[in-house]
Amino acid sequence: MGDSLLSSLRPSVGENPVPPDSRFVFRDKTIPWVAFFLASFITLLLYRPGLSGQFVFDDFPNLIENESLKALAQGDELTEVLRSSPASELGRPLAMLSFGLQVWLEGGLHPWSMKAVNLGLHLLTGLSLLLVMLAVQRDCADSRERASLLAAVVVCLWLLAAIQVSTVLYVVQRMEILAALMVTLGLLLYQKLRRGFDGSWGRAFLFGAVLGLWSVFGALAKEHALLLPVFCALLELILLRGRGLSEIAAHRLKRLLVGLIVVPFLIGYAGLWAYGLFFDPFTARDFDGLERALAQGPILIGYLEQILIPRAGLFPFYYDHLRVPSSLFDPPTTALAWLALLALILVAWRSRLRRPWFAFGVFWFLLGHAITSAPLPLELAFEHRNYLASFGAFLAVADLVVAAFGVGHRSIGILAIWAIWQTAVALHLVMDWRDPLRHAEVARERAPLSARAHYEFGRLLYPAARDVAISETPRREMREAFEQAARLESGTGLAEVALILDAARHGEPTEPWWWDALIARLTGRGVAVGQHRAIAGLADCVLARRCPADDPGLARLVAIDLGEGPWLRDNALLLGWMAYRAVGDFSSAAAQFARADREGGLDDTSLLAYADALSRIGGQDLAEAILKSRGLGLEALEVFRSLLREDPNASGPEEENPQPMHKDSSSP
């Protein structure tokens, strides 16, 4: 397999390969640098208004609610921060280190400076991309001028692109920016190492070891930096093609890249798809692997529209409203999108010798989405996933423009107009980011079916809505937003709980349909973090006696059969405590405690509550057996009951309940 693939990539005998698109080369090698610094200056001016914005969405679980960062601001050790991100099991320590250093130096979390560092890293990533492009030109056309129109234009487009706004100004997406920076620096490292490659096995081992270690280092910012070796193989096999190396070294390098990177990647990627499609790791989602895979076709086409022909209305920020296809032909646009992608891949492959820059750009874009578009239990779409991938799209289209109009005023003019368009749309988006309420309001307008957008708008109105003595308007608008979110299929239960808590705060009765909607969320497929935060917020209110325990809706809620999900044990535990301490429904309490015990076990306090609930419904023997299994006797149960009589608020689930108004978070 490796030899056949290798032969398709090797120029035929007697072929005199032309350096890729040597027409792009400028006579003045300073032009790309002038263009880059001009674009960088414009980028600084462009993003300056947006730096005054605040934290949003996943900034909260990763930064604002991060106990390690809070402790660091009080003088604790930096090491505790390194693995504190909930976005990944690895904790993304490189990204968290950068946040931790800022908190340590500044004494707290300040959104302006956090966004400013993101902007600086964005410019640094653009610089490394320019160096990669210029190094490719040098390797491909050794006797020609080193500067390239393509390098200058594409990097400038990438810096100013509208698609980048929600990465640069979204603080937590420093993870995405750092991972992209690690990939681009890794490509520079590859180009440096290949110039000294003589084909020996010792050099080959050094080559692989350095790139492998750098990939792992990059993955400490975000996992898709592990694709660096595949990006290197793409660069060599499509653009460099052994140029600048001896015949033996070039042949061996290609064999190594195909045999040790490309083929294992394709096999591993096929295995990743098989895992997602057939082993169903989607317990926290309301879609399965096949549905997510089908959805990625239209989503990738949508990404290309956002990148290449942006309009402000195409950037809603929240994407929980996207329809998940039920089959390849429902809706029909799913099949059309996948046909378009397959056609694009075929055209890129067939034109890899004639138009290598175009082919390289297409495959770069697709490789940039290889992980996030696989059937993994991730959110369907986010704009920031295009941060590095968009470079390939710009490169492919810029190549086509120059191919059509030649190197001259026409192509430069067209690309300049495109850059101005990108900048204008980006400025529109940046202005929306200046104010959180404005950002949330615009998100509602652009995605009226997004429950997250409506919930976020209501949440931001919450502080003003509490003081009804000043005006009833904020509270009315808040409730309208929450009710809109509660009616939408994409809701998570947070809006319903917010409505219940608001009614309790003002001594008003709840609406039965709020409870109906909440119960439907908690009993459906894919009970995820949003639903868990909703039930935890409600439990916090009920157990603290701030919400009435005699609400019929609460009695129905504690008796439900919870849907599957990674938070099943915690959710069942919270329902059990509400049934036991507030509602007085000991049968439901015992059932919920039993399920929590099966799913992950009970702490000693919850075990005693479980035993007490059982004994109150005639299950004394079972209660005694459960206590004995943990080395406890009936005397422990009596002590527990006496403590409850002395202090009714003394007991509860041994976990910190998130505040009810916090956001529905997801992996960035």
XYZ file of C-alpha atoms in Angstrom:
668
model
C 0.000 0.000 0.000
C 2.825 2.360 0.950
C 4.732 1.704 -2.331
C 1.665 2.322 -4.508
C 0.879 5.545 -2.720
C 4.510 6.568 -2.932
C 4.672 5.911 -6.664
C 1.613 8.077 -7.264
C 3.349 10.945 -5.523
C 6.750 10.584 -7.249
C 7.406 12.477 -10.506
C 7.820 10.151 -13.475
C 11.266 9.373 -14.921
C 12.498 12.123 -17.178
C 10.037 14.631 -15.789
C 11.520 18.010 -15.064
C 9.284 19.206 -12.245
C 8.634 22.911 -12.199
C 8.886 24.484 -8.742
C 5.349 24.922 -7.456
C 3.861 28.079 -8.961
C 7.082 29.944 -9.465
C 4.951 32.683 -11.032
C 4.101 33.754 -7.491
C 7.659 34.822 -6.753
C 8.225 38.548 -6.324
C 11.444 40.213 -7.388
C 11.553 42.157 -4.125
C 11.893 39.766 -1.195
C 10.821 42.476 1.280
C 7.255 42.681 -0.070
C 5.871 39.766 1.998
C 7.349 41.320 5.131
C 5.922 44.751 4.367
C 2.522 43.170 3.714
C 2.724 41.133 6.931
C 3.596 44.073 9.169
C 0.926 46.213 7.547
C -1.666 43.455 8.085
C -0.451 43.017 11.680
C -0.908 46.734 12.360
C -4.417 46.638 10.880
C -5.167 43.519 12.959
C -4.180 45.357 16.142
C -6.478 48.256 15.278
C -9.234 45.853 14.227
C -9.321 43.934 17.503
C -8.725 46.849 19.870
C -12.454 47.594 20.481
C -13.180 43.938 21.277
C -10.602 43.762 24.063
C -13.034 45.573 26.362
C -15.432 42.616 26.300
C -16.001 40.147 29.115
C -15.745 36.396 29.647
C -18.300 34.204 27.856
C -19.586 30.622 27.790
C -16.725 28.117 28.310
C -14.549 30.798 29.898
C -16.614 30.186 33.032
C -15.983 26.468 33.748
C -12.373 26.690 32.546
C -11.353 29.980 34.150
C -13.895 31.812 36.316
C -15.059 28.712 38.221
C -11.591 27.139 38.257
C -10.741 26.719 41.940
C -7.034 26.280 41.198
C -6.873 29.650 39.448
C -8.760 31.270 42.314
C -6.311 29.784 44.798
C -3.382 30.907 42.655
C -4.592 34.493 42.863
C -4.399 34.082 46.658
C -0.795 32.862 46.513
C -1.108 29.075 46.071
C 1.224 26.971 43.924
C 1.126 27.250 40.124
C 1.454 23.469 39.701
C -2.150 22.906 40.806
C -3.369 24.847 37.768
C -1.676 22.735 35.106
C -4.301 19.979 34.873
C -7.288 21.961 36.075
C -9.151 22.428 32.786
C -12.387 20.407 32.629
C -12.248 20.484 28.819
C -9.958 17.461 28.609
C -8.789 14.547 30.718
C -5.222 15.747 30.138
C -6.140 19.138 31.562
C -4.336 20.953 28.685
C -1.459 22.009 30.960
C 0.389 24.218 28.466
C -2.657 26.429 27.936
C -3.501 26.416 31.637
C 0.093 27.360 32.436
C -0.291 30.484 30.308
C -3.518 31.392 32.130
C -1.921 30.619 35.479
C 1.084 32.824 34.803
C -1.204 35.723 33.938
C -3.267 35.251 37.081
C -0.084 35.028 39.156
C 1.429 38.167 37.610
C -1.784 40.217 37.597
C -3.333 38.984 40.830
C -6.551 37.792 39.204
C -8.494 37.215 36.007
C -8.765 40.319 33.846
C -10.515 39.846 30.497
C -8.783 42.755 28.749
C -5.280 41.421 29.320
C -6.360 37.828 28.639
C -7.771 38.845 25.253
C -4.699 40.987 24.544
C -2.410 37.973 25.040
C -4.635 35.977 22.669
C -4.202 38.739 20.087
C -0.430 38.689 20.497
C -0.354 34.910 20.054
C -2.550 35.295 16.951
C 0.053 37.620 15.391
C 2.859 35.267 16.400
C 1.065 32.352 14.741
C 0.648 34.461 11.593
C 4.377 35.190 11.634
C 5.229 31.494 11.900
C 2.873 30.724 8.996
C 4.645 33.346 6.884
C 8.022 31.792 7.733
C 6.693 28.363 6.746
C 5.519 29.703 3.378
C 8.785 31.512 2.667
C 10.780 28.424 3.637
C 8.708 26.369 1.192
C 9.480 28.855 -1.576
C 13.161 28.695 -0.746
C 13.184 24.890 -0.812
C 11.126 24.695 -3.990
C 12.890 27.372 -6.013
C 16.428 27.654 -4.739
C 17.757 30.109 -7.360
C 14.686 32.369 -7.371
C 13.773 35.233 -5.117
C 12.623 34.026 -1.703
C 9.496 36.111 -1.373
C 6.112 35.053 -2.670
C 2.901 36.801 -3.489
C 1.051 33.758 -2.257
C 2.797 33.818 1.119
C 2.098 37.510 1.633
C -1.536 37.497 0.559
C -2.662 34.304 2.271
C -1.092 35.113 5.638
C -2.602 38.617 5.542
C -6.020 37.182 4.707
C -5.687 34.687 7.528
C -4.777 37.387 10.072
C -7.699 39.633 9.129
C -10.311 36.948 8.474
C -13.753 37.262 10.024
C -13.704 33.590 11.042
C -10.879 34.309 13.532
C -12.792 36.807 15.681
C -14.482 34.253 17.920
C -11.132 32.566 18.542
C -9.040 35.632 19.347
C -11.640 37.332 21.578
C -12.856 34.119 23.217
C -10.367 33.851 26.079
C -10.440 30.092 26.601
C -9.649 29.537 22.924
C -6.058 30.383 23.696
C -5.924 26.591 23.753
C -6.757 26.584 20.028
C -4.290 29.368 19.236
C -1.441 27.735 21.152
C -2.062 24.381 19.455
C -1.964 26.098 16.036
C 1.238 27.894 17.012
C 2.810 24.589 18.039
C 1.866 23.045 14.674
C 3.286 25.930 12.637
C 6.497 26.020 14.681
C 6.700 22.253 14.230
C 6.507 22.721 10.442
C 9.390 25.186 10.650
C 11.313 22.636 12.709
C 10.595 19.982 10.072
C 11.906 22.229 7.293
C 15.056 22.903 9.302
C 15.655 19.213 10.012
C 15.041 18.041 6.421
C 17.820 20.277 5.059
C 20.315 18.203 7.025
C 18.713 14.861 6.214
C 21.170 12.598 4.401
C 19.051 9.457 4.299
C 20.845 7.682 7.147
C 18.819 5.743 9.688
C 20.392 7.695 12.529
C 19.174 10.966 11.034
C 15.784 9.409 10.372
C 15.475 8.356 14.011
C 16.463 11.841 15.183
C 13.978 13.332 12.736
C 11.107 11.210 14.057
C 12.008 11.612 17.724
C 12.163 15.406 17.573
C 8.883 15.736 15.673
C 7.159 13.211 17.919
C 8.222 14.985 21.097
C 7.209 18.360 19.681
C 3.776 16.956 18.755
C 3.237 15.691 22.289
C 4.340 19.059 23.654
C 1.842 20.820 21.392
C -0.928 18.468 22.496
C -0.505 19.855 26.008
C -2.249 22.952 24.640
C -4.912 21.029 22.691
C -5.004 17.478 21.423
C -5.167 18.089 17.680
C -1.536 19.287 17.729
C -0.791 15.550 17.567
C -1.553 15.874 13.844
C 1.748 17.718 13.306
C 3.512 14.692 11.721
C 0.631 14.374 9.248
C 0.904 18.078 8.377
C 4.636 17.530 7.802
C 3.915 14.576 5.506
C 1.371 16.681 3.614
C 3.925 19.465 3.168
C 6.591 17.093 1.877
C 4.479 14.893 -0.366
C 2.436 17.656 -2.011
C 4.748 20.688 -2.086
C 8.388 19.882 -1.335
C 8.516 16.460 -3.009
C 12.124 15.815 -2.053
C 13.521 19.025 -3.531
C 16.808 20.157 -2.081
C 17.737 16.600 -1.033
C 19.865 13.963 -2.668
C 18.013 11.308 -4.625
C 18.654 8.666 -1.957
C 17.638 10.976 0.894
C 14.494 12.129 -0.936
C 13.425 8.559 -1.701
C 14.013 7.383 1.860
C 12.260 10.383 3.377
C 9.164 9.770 1.264
C 9.120 6.098 2.174
C 9.434 6.960 5.852
C 6.655 9.544 5.696
C 4.287 7.240 3.831
C 5.121 4.109 5.822
C 5.415 5.592 9.302
C 2.999 8.521 9.177
C 0.474 8.447 6.314
C -0.460 4.755 6.351
C -0.622 4.476 10.197
C -2.661 7.696 10.279
C -5.171 6.357 7.741
C -5.461 3.055 9.607
C -5.811 4.771 12.973
C -8.312 7.260 11.579
C -10.407 4.422 10.169
C -10.299 2.811 13.607
C -11.422 6.084 15.195
C -14.419 6.186 12.869
C -15.216 2.541 13.581
C -15.135 3.235 17.315
C -17.476 6.212 16.980
C -19.877 4.467 14.627
C -20.121 1.048 16.239
C -19.279 1.406 19.944
C -21.517 4.433 20.678
C -19.508 6.613 23.094
C -22.298 9.226 22.871
C -24.013 8.805 26.236
C -23.702 12.569 26.880
C -25.208 13.618 23.538
C -28.647 13.499 21.973
C -27.187 12.141 18.722
C -25.170 9.036 17.875
C -21.950 8.547 15.938
C -23.567 8.077 12.541
C -25.757 11.143 12.950
C -22.788 13.271 13.961
C -20.714 11.968 11.055
C -23.494 12.759 8.578
C -23.889 16.247 10.020
C -20.243 17.087 9.410
C -20.707 17.228 5.623
C -23.072 20.239 5.685
C -21.094 21.723 8.579
C -17.801 21.657 6.636
C -19.494 23.280 3.644
C -20.906 25.870 6.035
C -17.426 26.485 7.420
C -16.141 27.150 3.893
C -18.900 29.702 3.371
C -17.993 31.415 6.656
C -14.310 31.471 5.705
C -14.497 32.452 2.049
C -17.624 34.613 1.698
C -18.310 35.855 5.234
C -21.333 37.875 6.307
C -22.057 38.895 9.867
C -25.264 36.854 9.915
C -23.291 33.637 9.363
C -21.613 33.873 12.786
C -24.146 33.118 15.549
C -21.461 31.837 18.015
C -23.855 29.178 19.349
C -24.607 26.112 17.199
C -26.810 23.972 19.424
C -29.706 24.606 17.027
C -28.178 22.711 14.094
C -30.334 19.942 12.722
C -28.836 16.471 12.987
C -29.522 14.392 9.834
C -31.426 11.176 10.422
C -30.005 9.664 7.220
C -27.876 10.578 4.221
C -30.963 11.826 2.381
C -32.892 13.410 5.251
C -32.464 16.261 4.627
C -31.289 15.953 0.985
C -28.693 18.689 1.509
C -26.668 16.174 3.546
C -25.984 14.016 0.489
C -25.291 17.090 -1.645
C -22.775 18.396 0.884
C -20.923 15.092 1.046
C -20.890 14.836 -2.760
C -19.386 18.334 -2.909
C -16.682 17.371 -0.416
C -15.850 14.161 -2.264
C -15.651 16.085 -5.540
C -13.330 18.622 -3.906
C -11.064 15.842 -2.625
C -10.984 14.180 -6.052
C -10.161 17.440 -7.840
C -7.423 18.248 -5.332
C -5.879 14.795 -5.693
C -5.920 14.860 -9.495
C -4.420 18.370 -9.585
C -1.671 17.758 -7.015
C 1.081 17.810 -9.685
C -0.327 20.626 -11.826
C -1.648 22.843 -9.021
C 0.116 21.700 -5.836
C -0.699 24.865 -3.862
C -4.425 24.327 -4.456
C -4.205 20.645 -3.523
C -2.135 21.443 -0.449
C -4.698 24.030 0.684
C -7.643 21.656 0.281
C -5.958 18.833 2.184
C -4.737 21.262 4.870
C -8.334 22.404 5.466
C -9.638 18.833 5.701
C -6.758 17.702 7.912
C -7.420 20.639 10.228
C -10.902 19.202 10.819
C -9.865 15.548 10.960
C -10.421 15.166 14.695
C -13.322 17.533 15.332
C -15.280 16.150 12.346
C -14.807 12.514 13.322
C -17.683 10.621 15.016
C -16.566 11.591 18.511
C -18.870 12.765 21.324
C -18.087 16.450 20.739
C -20.315 19.430 20.029
C -21.424 19.538 16.391
C -19.789 22.825 15.393
C -17.819 25.817 16.618
C -16.276 28.692 14.679
C -12.917 28.407 16.455
C -12.349 24.947 14.969
C -11.449 26.744 11.745
C -8.581 28.703 13.260
C -5.760 26.737 11.622
C -7.860 24.922 9.013
C -8.959 28.215 7.401
C -5.390 28.849 6.220
C -5.767 25.979 3.758
C -9.024 27.370 2.378
C -7.473 30.800 1.794
C -4.433 29.216 0.166
C -6.484 27.104 -2.240
C -8.676 29.997 -3.400
C -5.766 32.439 -3.692
C -4.003 29.910 -5.912
C -7.058 29.685 -8.165
C -7.296 33.481 -8.398
C -3.669 33.818 -9.462
C -4.037 30.901 -11.867
C -7.008 32.619 -13.498
C -5.678 36.184 -13.639
C -1.921 35.752 -13.465
C 0.574 37.553 -11.268
C -0.268 41.170 -11.788
C -2.560 44.000 -10.882
C -5.774 42.076 -11.532
C -5.098 39.197 -9.160
C -3.586 41.500 -6.545
C -6.610 43.778 -6.810
C -9.079 40.904 -6.433
C -7.251 39.518 -3.415
C -6.985 42.998 -1.883
C -10.744 43.516 -2.248
C -11.265 40.134 -0.621
C -9.035 41.173 2.301
C -10.963 44.444 2.705
C -14.234 42.519 2.726
C -12.885 40.143 5.379
C -11.723 43.092 7.481
C -15.083 44.867 7.234
C -17.025 41.791 8.364
C -14.481 41.099 11.108
C -14.874 44.678 12.389
C -18.651 44.189 12.541
C -18.149 41.047 14.627
C -15.522 42.669 16.859
C -17.927 45.487 17.713
C -20.473 42.888 18.837
C -17.889 41.451 21.247
C -17.404 44.769 23.054
C -20.442 44.263 25.259
C -21.638 40.860 26.550
C -25.312 41.830 26.412
C -24.952 43.080 22.847
C -23.122 39.851 21.924
C -25.906 37.738 23.428
C -28.617 39.816 21.786
C -26.996 39.487 18.363
C -26.590 35.728 18.888
C -30.355 35.461 19.498
C -31.069 37.323 16.269
C -28.700 35.197 14.206
C -29.754 31.869 15.742
C -33.387 32.169 16.884
C -33.587 28.389 17.401
C -30.574 28.299 19.735
C -31.636 27.704 23.329
C -28.147 28.657 24.501
C -28.395 32.071 22.852
C -31.728 32.845 24.537
C -30.568 31.486 27.884
C -27.364 33.519 27.792
C -29.316 36.702 27.057
C -31.616 36.028 30.004
C -28.705 35.181 32.272
C -27.019 38.487 31.526
C -30.253 40.333 32.385
C -30.457 38.505 35.723
C -28.622 41.101 37.896
C -30.880 43.919 36.677
C -33.988 41.712 36.894
C -33.462 41.095 40.629
C -34.220 44.731 41.484
C -37.840 45.058 40.359
C -38.151 48.238 42.428
C -36.229 50.033 39.690
C -37.992 48.523 36.686
C -40.011 45.458 35.744
C -38.669 45.558 32.179
C -35.421 43.583 32.723
C -37.276 40.842 34.575
C -39.944 40.604 31.899
C -37.303 40.395 29.155
C -35.343 37.851 31.177
C -38.373 35.617 31.631
C -39.275 35.892 27.956
C -35.751 34.803 27.011
C -35.789 31.879 29.462
C -39.223 30.769 28.310
C -38.094 30.898 24.689
C -35.086 28.734 25.563
C -37.308 26.310 27.493
C -39.592 25.827 24.485
C -36.767 24.949 22.102
C -35.678 21.396 21.424
C -32.022 22.321 21.919
C -32.577 23.387 25.544
C -30.732 21.752 28.432
C -32.974 22.471 31.418
C -31.037 25.487 32.669
C -33.721 27.898 31.454
C -36.497 25.920 33.144
C -34.618 25.908 36.443
C -33.894 29.622 36.106
C -37.629 30.265 35.735
C -38.415 28.100 38.780
C -35.794 29.894 40.891
C -37.001 33.307 39.782
C -40.580 32.435 40.721
C -39.420 31.192 44.130
C -37.451 34.370 44.730
C -40.545 36.482 44.126
C -42.971 34.164 45.928
C -44.879 33.298 42.752
C -46.268 29.913 41.677
C -44.444 27.970 38.982
C -45.923 27.025 35.633
C -46.572 23.265 35.196
C -45.061 23.307 31.704
C -41.705 24.399 33.136
C -41.552 21.138 35.091
C -42.783 19.145 32.089
C -39.972 20.563 29.941
C -37.349 19.941 32.641
C -38.478 16.343 33.166
C -38.344 15.717 29.416
C -34.718 16.945 29.341
C -33.674 14.696 32.221
C -35.347 11.541 30.937
C -34.180 11.772 27.329
C -31.071 10.468 25.615
C -27.760 12.150 26.297
C -28.178 13.806 29.708
C -25.074 15.992 29.627
C -23.409 18.754 31.602
C -26.161 21.298 30.950
C -28.808 19.046 32.467
C -26.538 18.257 35.398
C -25.995 21.929 36.130
C -29.738 22.483 35.952
C -30.593 19.773 38.461
C -27.686 20.783 40.727
C -28.881 24.392 40.759
C -32.414 23.317 41.621
C -31.164 20.998 44.375
C -29.123 23.832 45.859
C -32.250 25.985 46.057
C -34.548 23.244 47.366
C -32.179 21.864 50.022
C -31.416 25.401 51.245
C -35.183 25.968 51.684
C -35.195 28.854 49.215
C -37.530 26.981 46.856
C -40.852 25.591 48.164
C -40.782 21.843 48.737
C -44.535 21.426 48.324
C -44.565 22.279 44.617
C -46.334 19.438 42.727
C -43.776 19.752 39.958
C -40.952 18.943 42.371
C -42.785 15.844 43.576
C -43.016 14.642 39.978
C -39.388 15.451 39.292
C -37.862 13.409 42.130
C -39.737 10.296 40.964
C -38.451 10.271 37.356
C -36.378 7.583 35.710
C -33.238 9.461 34.667
C -31.794 9.150 31.169
C -28.330 7.734 30.583
C -25.320 10.021 30.747
C -21.929 10.523 32.398
C -23.551 12.436 35.281
C -26.171 9.786 35.999
C -24.791 8.952 39.446
C -24.604 12.604 40.519
C -28.047 13.418 39.141
C -29.646 10.444 40.868
C -27.936 11.436 44.121
C -29.310 14.986 43.918
C -32.824 13.749 43.163
C -32.554 11.328 46.047
C -31.606 14.050 48.500
C -34.434 16.311 47.322
C -36.922 13.456 47.679
C -35.535 12.523 51.105
C -34.983 15.931 52.741
C -37.520 18.215 51.028
C -40.413 16.302 49.497
C -40.569 13.481 52.026
C -41.056 10.887 49.285
C -38.986 8.093 50.806
C -39.874 5.567 48.135
C -38.509 7.824 45.371
C -35.539 8.702 47.568
C -34.643 5.032 48.019
C -34.998 4.382 44.284
C -32.747 7.315 43.361
C -30.128 6.445 45.989
C -30.142 2.843 44.780
C -29.462 3.950 41.209
C -26.694 6.286 42.318
C -25.163 3.393 44.276
C -25.249 1.139 41.202
C -23.705 3.813 38.980
C -20.771 4.807 41.160
C -21.383 4.245 44.846
C -22.537 6.424 47.731
C -20.612 8.424 50.302
C -21.292 7.489 53.940
C -23.796 10.299 54.515
C -25.825 9.400 51.439
C -25.640 5.711 52.372
C -27.172 6.490 55.772
C -29.913 8.534 54.096
C -30.540 5.601 51.734
C -30.816 3.181 54.664
C -33.145 5.530 56.534
C -35.382 5.918 53.475
C -35.560 2.139 53.101
C -36.443 1.635 56.747
C -39.275 4.174 56.462
C -40.909 2.196 53.634
C -40.636 -1.196 55.301
C -37.212 -2.231 54.075
C -35.473 -2.547 57.456
C -33.734 -5.820 56.589
C -32.330 -4.420 53.348
C -31.279 -1.241 55.151
C -29.395 -3.237 57.767
C -27.697 -5.356 55.086
C -26.573 -2.256 53.199
C -25.129 -0.739 56.369
C -23.291 -3.960 57.233
C -21.759 -4.085 53.764
C -20.010 -0.821 54.593
C -19.067 -1.775 58.135
C -21.822 0.308 59.707
C -24.453 -0.715 62.205
C -27.919 0.463 63.220
C -26.362 2.707 65.875
C -24.807 4.809 63.063
C -28.256 5.249 61.580
C -29.641 6.423 64.938
C -26.836 8.966 65.297
C -27.579 10.190 61.760
C -31.286 10.622 62.588
C -30.529 12.525 65.765
C -28.228 14.885 63.885
C -30.983 15.596 61.384
C -33.425 16.378 64.192
C -30.959 18.800 65.801
C -29.958 20.536 62.550
C -32.260 19.911 59.557
C -29.751 21.564 57.198
C -26.729 19.626 58.442
C -26.758 16.878 55.810
C -26.710 16.818 52.080
C -24.842 15.356 49.160
C -21.112 15.665 49.624
C -20.369 17.716 46.532
C -20.305 21.362 45.603
C -23.404 22.241 43.618
C -22.830 24.663 40.740
C -24.820 27.888 40.898
C -28.095 27.660 38.988
C -27.399 30.632 36.752
C -24.087 29.349 35.446
C -23.702 28.395 31.820
C -24.196 25.171 29.965
C -20.578 24.375 29.178
C -19.028 22.186 26.553
C -15.604 21.117 25.452
C -13.971 24.028 23.594
